XYZ file of C-alpha atoms in Angstrom:
664
model
C 6.927 10.313 27.563
C 8.908 7.140 26.747
C 12.573 7.674 25.914
C 13.086 6.624 22.259
C 15.649 4.016 21.322
C 18.823 5.851 20.168
C 19.269 6.000 16.412
C 22.990 5.212 16.636
C 22.282 2.120 18.738
C 20.437 0.376 15.901
C 22.525 -2.627 14.865
C 23.215 -3.020 11.151
C 20.517 -1.772 8.701
C 23.080 0.509 7.037
C 20.874 1.309 4.046
C 17.936 2.237 6.254
C 19.991 4.529 8.458
C 21.687 6.176 5.473
C 18.383 6.854 3.683
C 16.899 8.457 6.797
C 19.993 10.580 7.395
C 20.042 11.807 3.785
C 16.474 13.056 4.229
C 17.498 14.788 7.439
C 20.272 16.523 5.482
C 18.032 17.380 2.509
C 14.255 17.069 3.075
C 13.825 17.792 -0.658
C 14.915 14.185 -1.319
C 11.300 13.280 -0.666
C 11.057 10.786 2.161
C 11.710 7.087 2.625
C 9.696 3.910 2.168
C 11.013 1.078 4.333
C 10.030 -2.399 3.167
C 10.806 -5.532 5.113
C 9.759 -8.406 7.281
C 8.382 -7.864 10.746
C 10.765 -7.364 13.640
C 13.578 -5.652 11.709
C 13.702 -2.310 13.592
C 11.856 -0.396 10.859
C 9.665 1.603 13.242
C 12.414 1.873 15.869
C 14.814 3.583 13.459
C 12.174 5.940 12.076
C 11.002 7.064 15.513
C 14.618 7.596 16.590
C 15.279 9.921 13.644
C 13.256 12.813 15.098
C 15.818 13.294 17.875
C 18.530 13.976 15.273
C 16.665 16.465 13.080
C 17.823 20.040 13.855
C 15.459 22.312 15.762
C 13.451 24.903 13.853
C 12.088 28.399 14.436
C 8.301 28.800 14.413
C 5.993 31.775 14.817
C 4.885 31.991 18.441
C 1.362 30.726 18.962
C 0.909 29.517 15.376
C -0.793 26.133 15.242
C 0.574 25.571 11.740
C 4.315 25.980 12.486
C 4.843 28.949 10.190
C 8.449 29.927 9.496
C 9.013 33.420 10.996
C 11.395 34.231 8.126
C 8.676 33.483 5.533
C 5.251 33.049 7.173
C 2.430 31.578 5.116
C 0.279 34.524 3.948
C -2.781 32.254 3.871
C -2.229 30.759 7.334
C -5.573 30.431 9.185
C -3.866 31.825 12.297
C -2.390 34.773 10.378
C -1.512 37.394 9.524
C 1.545 37.105 11.749
C 3.345 40.046 13.295
C 7.100 40.016 12.585
C 9.590 39.231 15.325
C 7.750 36.843 17.655
C 9.101 33.309 17.324
C 10.201 30.316 19.346
C 12.592 27.422 18.722
C 11.478 23.848 19.182
C 12.235 20.333 18.004
C 10.820 19.162 14.677
C 7.703 17.082 15.256
C 7.293 13.495 14.208
C 3.580 12.894 13.689
C 2.253 9.350 13.331
C -0.729 8.749 11.056
C -2.733 5.718 12.248
C -3.916 3.405 9.478
C -7.498 3.687 10.710
C -7.546 7.492 11.017
C -10.524 9.433 9.712
C -10.318 12.088 7.031
C -11.063 14.822 9.571
C -8.251 13.586 11.802
C -5.813 13.863 8.911
C -6.763 17.195 7.350
C -8.642 18.852 10.211
C -12.297 19.625 10.742
C -14.644 22.576 10.498
C -17.351 23.247 13.061
C -20.262 23.003 10.624
C -22.866 24.167 13.149
C -20.972 27.385 13.928
C -20.197 27.946 10.276
C -23.905 27.804 9.351
C -25.312 29.683 12.328
C -22.568 32.275 12.931
C -20.619 32.350 9.685
C -17.410 31.623 11.634
C -14.625 29.502 10.159
C -13.881 27.558 13.313
C -11.139 25.150 12.224
C -9.440 22.435 14.238
C -6.089 21.516 12.637
C -5.363 17.899 11.744
C -2.248 15.783 11.490
C -1.100 17.421 8.258
C -0.901 20.751 10.077
C 0.995 19.167 12.968
C 3.495 17.592 10.537
C 4.253 20.805 8.614
C 8.049 21.288 8.532
C 8.442 17.983 10.377
C 8.076 14.239 9.774
C 4.852 12.419 8.904
C 5.249 8.732 9.712
C 2.832 6.046 8.506
C 3.371 2.570 9.899
C 1.913 -0.157 7.634
C 1.424 2.476 4.937
C 0.278 -0.180 2.463
C -2.835 -0.726 4.592
C -3.854 2.940 4.484
C -7.352 3.535 3.109
C -7.564 4.905 -0.410
C -9.257 8.181 0.567
C -6.406 8.957 2.992
C -3.865 8.064 0.316
C -5.559 10.539 -2.039
C -5.301 13.299 0.570
C -1.632 12.522 1.181
C -0.929 12.617 -2.553
C -2.623 15.999 -2.890
C -0.762 17.485 0.066
C 2.592 16.070 -1.065
C 2.104 17.416 -4.584
C 0.906 20.911 -3.643
C 2.633 21.465 -0.300
C -0.711 22.515 1.150
C -3.865 21.012 2.609
C -7.353 22.116 1.633
C -10.445 21.529 3.775
C -13.784 22.277 2.140
C -17.245 21.760 3.533
C -20.219 23.032 1.534
C -18.577 26.228 0.316
C -16.542 26.922 3.462
C -12.829 26.526 2.645
C -9.627 26.569 4.702
C -6.105 26.212 3.311
C -2.793 25.865 5.148
C 0.767 24.887 4.245
C 1.658 21.202 4.632
C 5.233 20.370 3.665
C 6.586 17.361 5.479
C 9.041 14.502 5.257
C 6.974 11.412 4.438
C 8.286 8.180 5.951
C 6.418 4.914 5.609
C 7.080 1.356 6.718
C 5.436 -1.771 5.374
C 5.592 -5.541 5.324
C 5.218 -6.624 1.655
C 3.495 -9.831 2.775
C 0.473 -7.725 3.747
C 0.020 -6.161 0.320
C 1.699 -3.710 -1.993
C 1.371 0.052 -2.243
C -0.534 2.008 -4.858
C 1.853 3.110 -7.647
C 0.874 6.775 -7.241
C 1.874 6.810 -3.574
C 4.880 4.578 -4.184
C 6.331 7.175 -6.542
C 5.936 9.914 -3.916
C 8.572 8.327 -1.715
C 11.959 9.624 -2.744
C 13.931 6.599 -1.554
C 13.205 3.009 -0.686
C 15.158 0.429 1.283
C 14.691 -3.288 1.847
C 15.472 -4.509 5.349
C 15.855 -8.023 6.691
C 17.056 -9.563 9.906
C 20.742 -10.488 9.907
C 21.651 -14.159 9.608
C 24.954 -13.591 11.433
C 24.748 -15.012 14.993
C 27.093 -12.377 16.457
C 25.016 -9.519 15.089
C 21.778 -11.078 16.295
C 23.312 -11.495 19.751
C 24.211 -7.796 19.804
C 20.647 -6.841 18.768
C 19.179 -8.822 21.661
C 21.772 -7.500 24.117
C 21.038 -3.848 23.268
C 17.286 -4.339 23.279
C 17.299 -5.972 26.699
C 19.542 -3.216 28.069
C 17.171 -0.577 26.721
C 14.084 -2.294 28.140
C 15.711 -2.552 31.576
C 16.697 1.135 31.751
C 15.655 3.327 28.778
C 17.053 6.543 30.246
C 20.360 5.006 31.238
C 20.720 3.336 27.854
C 20.058 6.659 26.081
C 22.713 8.371 28.225
C 25.309 5.782 27.159
C 24.644 6.629 23.513
C 24.317 10.394 23.977
C 27.814 11.070 22.630
C 27.221 9.190 19.397
C 23.837 10.857 18.991
C 25.354 14.323 19.434
C 28.082 13.556 16.882
C 25.556 12.506 14.243
C 23.423 15.560 15.008
C 26.438 17.840 14.472
C 27.276 16.053 11.231
C 23.727 16.626 9.940
C 23.990 20.340 10.714
C 27.369 20.533 8.971
C 26.064 18.698 5.916
C 23.046 21.013 5.729
C 25.328 24.031 5.749
C 27.536 22.488 3.050
C 24.646 21.369 0.846
C 24.186 24.663 -1.097
C 27.870 24.569 -2.061
C 27.795 21.053 -3.534
C 28.302 21.054 -7.305
C 26.399 18.602 -9.480
C 28.510 18.573 -12.632
C 27.325 17.854 -16.143
C 29.079 14.480 -16.078
C 27.223 13.305 -12.976
C 23.955 14.696 -14.304
C 24.459 12.793 -17.553
C 25.078 9.585 -15.611
C 21.856 10.153 -13.676
C 19.826 10.686 -16.841
C 21.417 7.684 -18.561
C 20.743 5.440 -15.569
C 17.062 6.394 -15.362
C 16.704 5.852 -19.109
C 18.505 2.496 -18.987
C 16.168 1.183 -16.290
C 13.073 2.581 -18.076
C 11.585 4.354 -15.077
C 8.400 6.323 -15.690
C 8.398 10.104 -15.690
C 11.126 12.502 -14.573
C 10.741 12.343 -10.802
C 13.387 9.615 -10.571
C 15.981 11.860 -12.249
C 15.235 14.713 -9.865
C 15.300 12.493 -6.782
C 18.584 10.897 -7.857
C 20.152 14.333 -8.360
C 19.048 15.509 -4.918
C 20.149 12.258 -3.284
C 23.589 12.332 -4.912
C 24.025 15.936 -3.773
C 23.017 15.016 -0.211
C 25.442 12.067 -0.270
C 28.302 14.375 -1.229
C 27.390 16.823 1.547
C 27.117 13.959 4.057
C 30.629 12.872 3.074
C 31.921 16.439 3.476
C 32.561 17.007 -0.230
C 31.480 19.803 -2.571
C 31.620 17.660 -5.722
C 29.260 14.831 -6.689
C 31.208 11.709 -7.675
C 30.247 8.574 -9.587
C 29.997 6.664 -6.300
C 27.321 9.130 -5.146
C 25.350 8.564 -8.355
C 25.603 4.800 -7.899
C 24.407 4.923 -4.298
C 21.593 7.319 -5.260
C 20.407 4.889 -7.943
C 20.352 1.994 -5.472
C 18.141 4.021 -3.139
C 15.906 5.897 -5.591
C 15.151 3.469 -8.434
C 14.129 -0.013 -7.184
C 10.538 0.913 -6.304
C 10.102 2.875 -9.552
C 10.914 -0.096 -11.779
C 7.953 -2.261 -10.798
C 5.384 -2.620 -13.564
C 2.990 -4.844 -11.594
C 2.811 -6.267 -8.066
C 4.395 -9.542 -9.155
C 7.686 -7.935 -10.170
C 10.376 -8.380 -7.534
C 11.839 -5.075 -6.351
C 15.526 -4.508 -6.801
C 18.114 -3.300 -9.273
C 20.513 -5.144 -11.561
C 23.800 -3.830 -10.185
C 25.848 -5.189 -13.101
C 23.703 -3.221 -15.519
C 23.990 -0.166 -13.272
C 27.792 -0.372 -13.252
C 27.899 -0.795 -17.024
C 25.717 2.284 -17.525
C 27.771 4.420 -15.149
C 31.010 3.305 -16.806
C 29.665 3.973 -20.297
C 28.649 7.534 -19.434
C 31.551 8.358 -17.116
C 33.699 11.368 -17.905
C 36.936 10.338 -19.688
C 39.181 11.531 -16.882
C 37.254 9.580 -14.267
C 39.093 6.248 -14.018
C 37.999 5.540 -10.473
C 35.067 3.114 -10.460
C 34.236 4.122 -6.881
C 33.843 1.951 -3.826
C 31.191 -0.692 -3.595
C 29.275 1.244 -0.957
C 28.349 4.898 -0.625
C 29.734 7.278 1.980
C 28.636 7.078 5.546
C 28.388 3.300 5.551
C 25.424 3.185 3.188
C 26.617 0.007 1.620
C 24.221 0.018 -1.329
C 20.940 -1.735 -1.876
C 20.966 -5.420 -0.919
C 20.951 -7.705 -3.928
C 17.568 -9.170 -4.772
C 16.844 -12.551 -3.282
C 18.220 -15.283 -5.516
C 15.354 -17.679 -5.703
C 14.297 -19.913 -8.572
C 13.194 -17.856 -11.555
C 10.005 -18.575 -13.379
C 11.765 -20.115 -16.379
C 14.414 -22.117 -14.541
C 12.263 -25.129 -13.849
C 10.614 -26.790 -16.782
C 7.730 -29.146 -16.167
C 7.879 -32.686 -17.450
C 5.595 -33.341 -20.419
C 2.278 -34.845 -19.454
C 1.364 -38.309 -20.650
C -2.262 -37.663 -21.569
C -3.919 -35.494 -24.193
C -5.244 -32.123 -23.109
C -8.676 -32.541 -21.656
C -8.577 -36.311 -21.429
C -9.578 -37.786 -18.074
C -6.534 -38.822 -16.056
C -6.365 -42.116 -14.198
C -7.721 -41.820 -10.694
C -4.297 -42.565 -9.251
C -2.366 -40.067 -11.418
C 0.847 -39.069 -9.688
C 1.968 -35.589 -8.812
C 3.286 -33.501 -11.675
C 5.796 -30.704 -11.276
C 4.596 -27.114 -11.441
C 4.334 -25.390 -14.820
C 4.731 -21.704 -15.568
C 1.692 -19.495 -15.938
C 0.886 -18.180 -19.380
C 1.190 -14.459 -19.990
C -1.403 -12.547 -17.893
C -3.977 -10.424 -19.664
C -6.262 -7.580 -18.750
C -9.466 -8.815 -17.140
C -12.649 -6.796 -16.969
C -14.318 -6.021 -13.685
C -15.902 -8.713 -11.538
C -18.206 -7.295 -8.896
C -20.597 -8.487 -6.239
C -24.240 -7.503 -6.865
C -26.090 -5.206 -4.499
C -24.742 -2.452 -2.266
C -22.365 -3.255 0.560
C -20.753 -1.349 3.417
C -17.265 -2.827 3.350
C -13.811 -1.258 3.338
C -13.147 1.334 0.670
C -11.924 -0.110 -2.597
C -12.646 -0.161 -6.311
C -14.743 -3.197 -7.063
C -18.382 -3.319 -5.938
C -20.989 -0.687 -5.125
C -21.100 0.345 -1.473
C -22.285 3.005 0.939
C -19.114 4.893 1.829
C -17.875 8.222 3.178
C -16.780 9.151 -0.329
C -18.495 9.082 -3.696
C -21.644 10.574 -5.153
C -24.355 11.814 -2.804
C -27.485 9.657 -2.914
C -29.534 10.950 0.041
C -29.501 12.180 3.632
C -30.069 10.833 7.135
C -29.711 11.910 10.734
C -26.069 11.607 11.802
C -25.060 8.655 13.917
C -22.226 10.030 16.001
C -20.088 12.932 14.737
C -21.237 14.721 11.602
C -18.693 14.230 8.801
C -20.492 15.038 5.521
C -23.184 17.708 5.755
C -26.151 17.514 3.390
C -26.892 21.230 3.170
C -30.257 21.094 1.402
C -31.655 18.489 3.793
C -30.367 20.480 6.790
C -32.065 23.660 5.578
C -35.296 21.747 4.922
C -35.215 20.338 8.450
C -34.606 23.767 10.040
C -36.922 25.891 7.889
C -40.303 24.988 9.480
C -39.079 26.019 12.956
C -37.696 29.486 12.245
C -40.694 31.442 13.590
C -40.904 29.285 16.729
C -37.189 29.848 17.326
C -37.628 33.611 17.181
C -35.657 34.253 14.023
C -35.418 37.993 13.431
C -32.434 38.494 11.111
C -31.210 36.978 7.888
C -29.259 34.124 9.445
C -30.849 30.712 9.634
C -31.366 29.421 13.175
C -29.913 25.918 13.097
C -29.887 23.424 15.926
C -28.092 20.139 16.216
C -31.252 18.129 15.549
C -31.546 19.811 12.155
C -28.190 18.588 10.865
C -28.348 15.886 8.219
C -25.560 13.555 7.175
C -25.105 13.005 3.441
C -25.283 9.360 2.376
C -22.878 8.565 -0.417
C -22.277 5.697 -2.767
C -18.794 4.657 -3.795
C -16.863 1.438 -4.222
C -15.700 -1.213 -1.783
C -13.017 -3.859 -1.824
C -14.102 -7.486 -1.606
C -12.625 -10.801 -0.582
C -11.904 -12.710 -3.797
C -11.413 -16.358 -2.847
C -9.866 -18.475 -5.594
C -10.673 -22.182 -5.411
C -8.393 -23.933 -7.889
C -8.655 -27.537 -9.088
C -5.104 -28.965 -9.175
C -6.058 -32.585 -9.768
C -4.870 -34.935 -12.496
C -7.717 -33.987 -14.816
C -6.265 -30.467 -14.900
C -2.666 -31.561 -15.238
C -2.292 -31.374 -19.021
C 0.523 -28.901 -19.450
C -1.078 -26.378 -21.772
C -4.312 -26.340 -19.821
C -2.702 -25.747 -16.425
C -0.504 -23.011 -17.865
C -3.596 -21.274 -19.222
C -5.407 -21.734 -15.906
C -2.553 -20.164 -13.973
C -2.393 -17.299 -16.461
C -6.101 -16.621 -16.024
C -5.891 -16.676 -12.215
C -2.791 -14.469 -12.354
C -4.739 -11.957 -14.459
C -7.573 -11.915 -11.943
C -5.049 -11.489 -9.114
C -3.623 -8.452 -10.876
C -7.147 -7.067 -11.160
C -7.671 -7.721 -7.429
C -4.494 -5.770 -6.644
C -5.697 -2.796 -8.668
C -9.104 -2.865 -6.978
C -7.708 -3.098 -3.407
C -9.225 -6.479 -2.596
C -8.229 -9.150 -0.167
C -7.503 -12.478 -1.811
C -7.304 -16.077 -0.679
C -6.325 -19.321 -2.392
C -7.731 -22.805 -1.792
C -6.468 -25.736 -3.861
C -7.711 -29.315 -4.007
C -6.218 -32.518 -5.411
C -5.523 -36.087 -4.330
C -7.669 -36.726 -1.300
C -7.890 -33.323 0.386
C -8.050 -29.548 -0.002
C -5.521 -27.067 1.324
C -5.642 -23.369 2.163
C -2.613 -22.366 0.115
C -3.008 -18.757 1.248
C -5.385 -17.467 3.954
C -7.209 -14.213 3.073
C -4.645 -11.436 2.768
C -4.018 -8.135 1.007
C -0.802 -9.489 -0.523
C -1.683 -10.559 -4.062
C 1.985 -11.115 -4.868
C 2.074 -13.783 -2.145
C -0.916 -15.436 -3.834
C 0.870 -15.273 -7.190
C 3.958 -16.939 -5.701
C 1.876 -19.780 -4.242
C 0.091 -20.206 -7.562
C 3.343 -20.365 -9.532
C 4.679 -23.248 -7.428
C 1.389 -25.192 -7.397
C 1.878 -28.851 -8.412
C -0.879 -30.944 -9.966
C -1.980 -34.568 -10.012
C -4.188 -37.110 -8.282
C -7.926 -37.431 -7.889
C -10.429 -34.553 -7.827
C -11.876 -34.034 -4.325
C -14.234 -31.276 -5.485
C -16.476 -31.502 -2.410
C -13.469 -31.156 -0.094
C -12.358 -28.036 -1.964
C -15.785 -26.430 -1.706
C -16.167 -27.292 1.968
C -12.736 -25.884 2.776
C -13.586 -22.670 0.898
C -16.900 -22.415 2.761
C -15.065 -22.775 6.064
C -12.574 -20.052 5.094
C -15.448 -17.685 4.299
C -17.214 -18.509 7.574
C -14.140 -17.590 9.619
C -13.500 -14.466 7.569
C -17.081 -13.237 8.108
C -16.438 -13.323 11.848
C -13.249 -11.288 11.418
C -14.571 -8.801 8.880
C -18.374 -9.044 8.615
C -18.717 -5.977 6.374
C -16.477 -7.320 3.589
C -18.442 -9.249 0.983
C -16.939 -12.244 -0.790
C -16.683 -13.412 -4.381
C -15.749 -17.049 -4.968
C -13.912 -17.828 -8.211
C -13.931 -21.609 -8.724
C -11.492 -22.772 -11.412
C -12.265 -26.355 -12.465
C -13.438 -28.617 -15.256
C -16.294 -29.778 -13.019
C -15.150 -33.372 -12.589
C -15.389 -34.980 -9.150
C -13.687 -38.294 -8.322
C -12.661 -40.239 -5.254
C -14.759 -41.510 -2.390
C -18.410 -42.560 -2.420
C -20.800 -40.463 -4.537
C -18.309 -37.660 -5.260
C -20.656 -35.801 -7.627
C -23.541 -35.780 -5.143
C -21.256 -34.628 -2.342
C -19.945 -31.780 -4.509
C -23.512 -30.715 -5.306
C -24.482 -30.589 -1.638
C -21.330 -28.590 -0.818
C -22.082 -26.148 -3.643
C -25.608 -25.531 -2.369
C -24.134 -24.211 0.894
C -22.823 -21.194 -1.014
C -26.197 -20.637 -2.656
C -27.906 -20.770 0.742
C -25.499 -18.133 2.099
C -26.038 -15.888 -0.931
C -22.326 -15.871 -1.756
C -21.543 -14.498 -5.199
C -19.654 -17.021 -7.301
C -18.183 -17.577 -10.750
C -17.108 -20.934 -12.145
C -14.290 -20.753 -14.674
C -14.887 -23.790 -16.881
C -11.543 -25.341 -17.832
C -12.966 -28.247 -19.809
C -11.516 -28.503 -23.308
C -11.472 -30.849 -26.264
C -14.078 -31.798 -28.893
C -16.333 -33.586 -26.397
C -17.471 -31.533 -23.407
C -19.677 -32.756 -20.587
C -20.811 -29.347 -19.284
C -20.127 -30.333 -15.678
C -18.875 -26.863 -14.716
C -22.124 -25.291 -15.884
C -24.113 -27.704 -13.744
C -21.893 -26.893 -10.787
C -22.463 -23.162 -11.317
C -26.193 -23.798 -11.117
C -25.757 -25.578 -7.796
C -23.664 -22.665 -6.516
C -26.265 -20.133 -7.602
C -23.626 -18.425 -9.721
C -22.599 -18.315 -13.349
C -20.117 -20.200 -15.509
C -17.674 -18.842 -18.052
C -15.225 -20.742 -20.214
C -11.504 -20.259 -19.845
C -11.323 -18.697 -23.302
C -13.987 -16.143 -22.401
C -11.778 -14.670 -19.689
C -9.655 -13.003 -22.337
C -10.067 -9.556 -23.869
C -13.589 -8.167 -24.148
C -15.398 -11.484 -23.924
C -15.570 -11.266 -20.137
C -17.529 -8.000 -20.278
C -20.723 -9.095 -18.637
C -19.282 -11.774 -16.414
C -19.967 -10.595 -12.902
C -22.745 -8.199 -13.757
C -24.571 -11.433 -14.589
C -23.636 -13.289 -11.434
C -26.774 -14.983 -10.239
C -28.027 -16.076 -6.893
C -26.838 -13.197 -4.760
C -29.872 -10.966 -4.829
C -30.638 -11.910 -1.250
C -27.521 -10.003 -0.201
C -28.402 -6.944 -2.270
C -29.276 -3.855 -0.261
């Protein structure tokens, strides 16, 4: 087994280390979500934590790590005789992003259950993680059905496995730690709220600190065991401090003044529900114990807010995480007890340091676009210069766009698909391991052979060839590729603002439906892939916000670039179906025969059977209907920009044409 990198040898990342240590002191805090760019020691620090967590007593021979002082009465390995126990290190169990449901919750031997009536259960990762740490790297990429199981286990403290009337339950209380790179997509709000604390990490820009990071990493790679020995003293000191803080924790007093500050802070930042208040109270108590105090101070409340609230303030994926520290200080001062004149240090105890301030980039309203010269909808001169980016109009709720037919792509919430979850639609012979038994079809397959198999009792004689897998229909996520016209004909200020608002609304819908998104723009003389297909819709929104306009309209180039993006993506992920959303007024200028070239490029999508929607941005009293003609060439449908709002979009993608060849 590889020697882990010592926790105390991690350079910097004070917030990350403090959040992990607070959970080691008080697991009731509820876990940690670590957000940050790649290569910032997120996984290294999490894996190193397990060596610092105090050992625990478990019932001897119990596969579910029952506490001998209070064994689970419903433990599948029980009932347990008192007295027999062993002491071992707390486990850190890693949940792979591509794990199956059975690997997570465990599996029943269906054949033995039917033939012998025996509940033969093989525990899963939730059982292994009971009373330990469950670590999910790239947690934002976890499939929805696994997220649902994690939510259930975290809420109930138990895992339930049910297969056609056969049920097994076992305790599953664990410290949930997840790491993620926000560029690869955001986390579902339900799971986001289950993490007690969150920290943002980034690589240091200080040369001396970066030098020390490289020096320690190279020393560890050269001799992991020797490097660990050099840090053994620091590791032992932190381990002793955790034990001391755990013993002190029950004696820590959370006074009415601190509790009032916690409630006022959560109310001031308008967080949903009451979980934030509870997590802040537990975190502040753990901070006091970590500092060796029995009284929660205002500085503990401040540090707890910086760790527990940023991820609970996001209303949509385009909101930047973070906390307004000036507002936090004002709230704490307003609700401080009269005798408390000490504003507290800037950082929390133990070197926590507080949440890093949000990145100070240009805000949406800081840059105003220059007024456009032409009237809205009027053709722009072919040589129109580049115009500065304008802000998107307020996003609205868009109704579902879906790809016709039945796919077999990754689980999501957009289009119909054959999945492992959903309503049962039929049965088939299993290909590989049986995961979802279709009981009626299995009985029908076995029934004609009972006499030949010598059945004499009441039990059904079932063989492996009789087993039938249930086929189910659910929903899949798609690749929504936005192809946006940014040419001079679209540059009228009000029109481009409305276009960006519409695309932003569809991006928000894509986030909610667990899609991948991509962005292709075209203007001037070429088309650009502004964002390759990704799960990060907030990255797409950022690229859209800064999109300049102007120049000719190379419509054919935009379509050809989009077709090339889809071709490459089919090789990478052949099961994921695509939906092309073309946002344009339909004009094509520049080069020889631009309209004919655009028509030929559009027919490539129709030949592939790619579902498409053209959002017609043409406005004004005189309309040429070019977008509608283009939709016909694509084999899709056209909808006006105004129709994207409210209920007028209701039948939009149900009426997408030209994709029946891809229907199952």
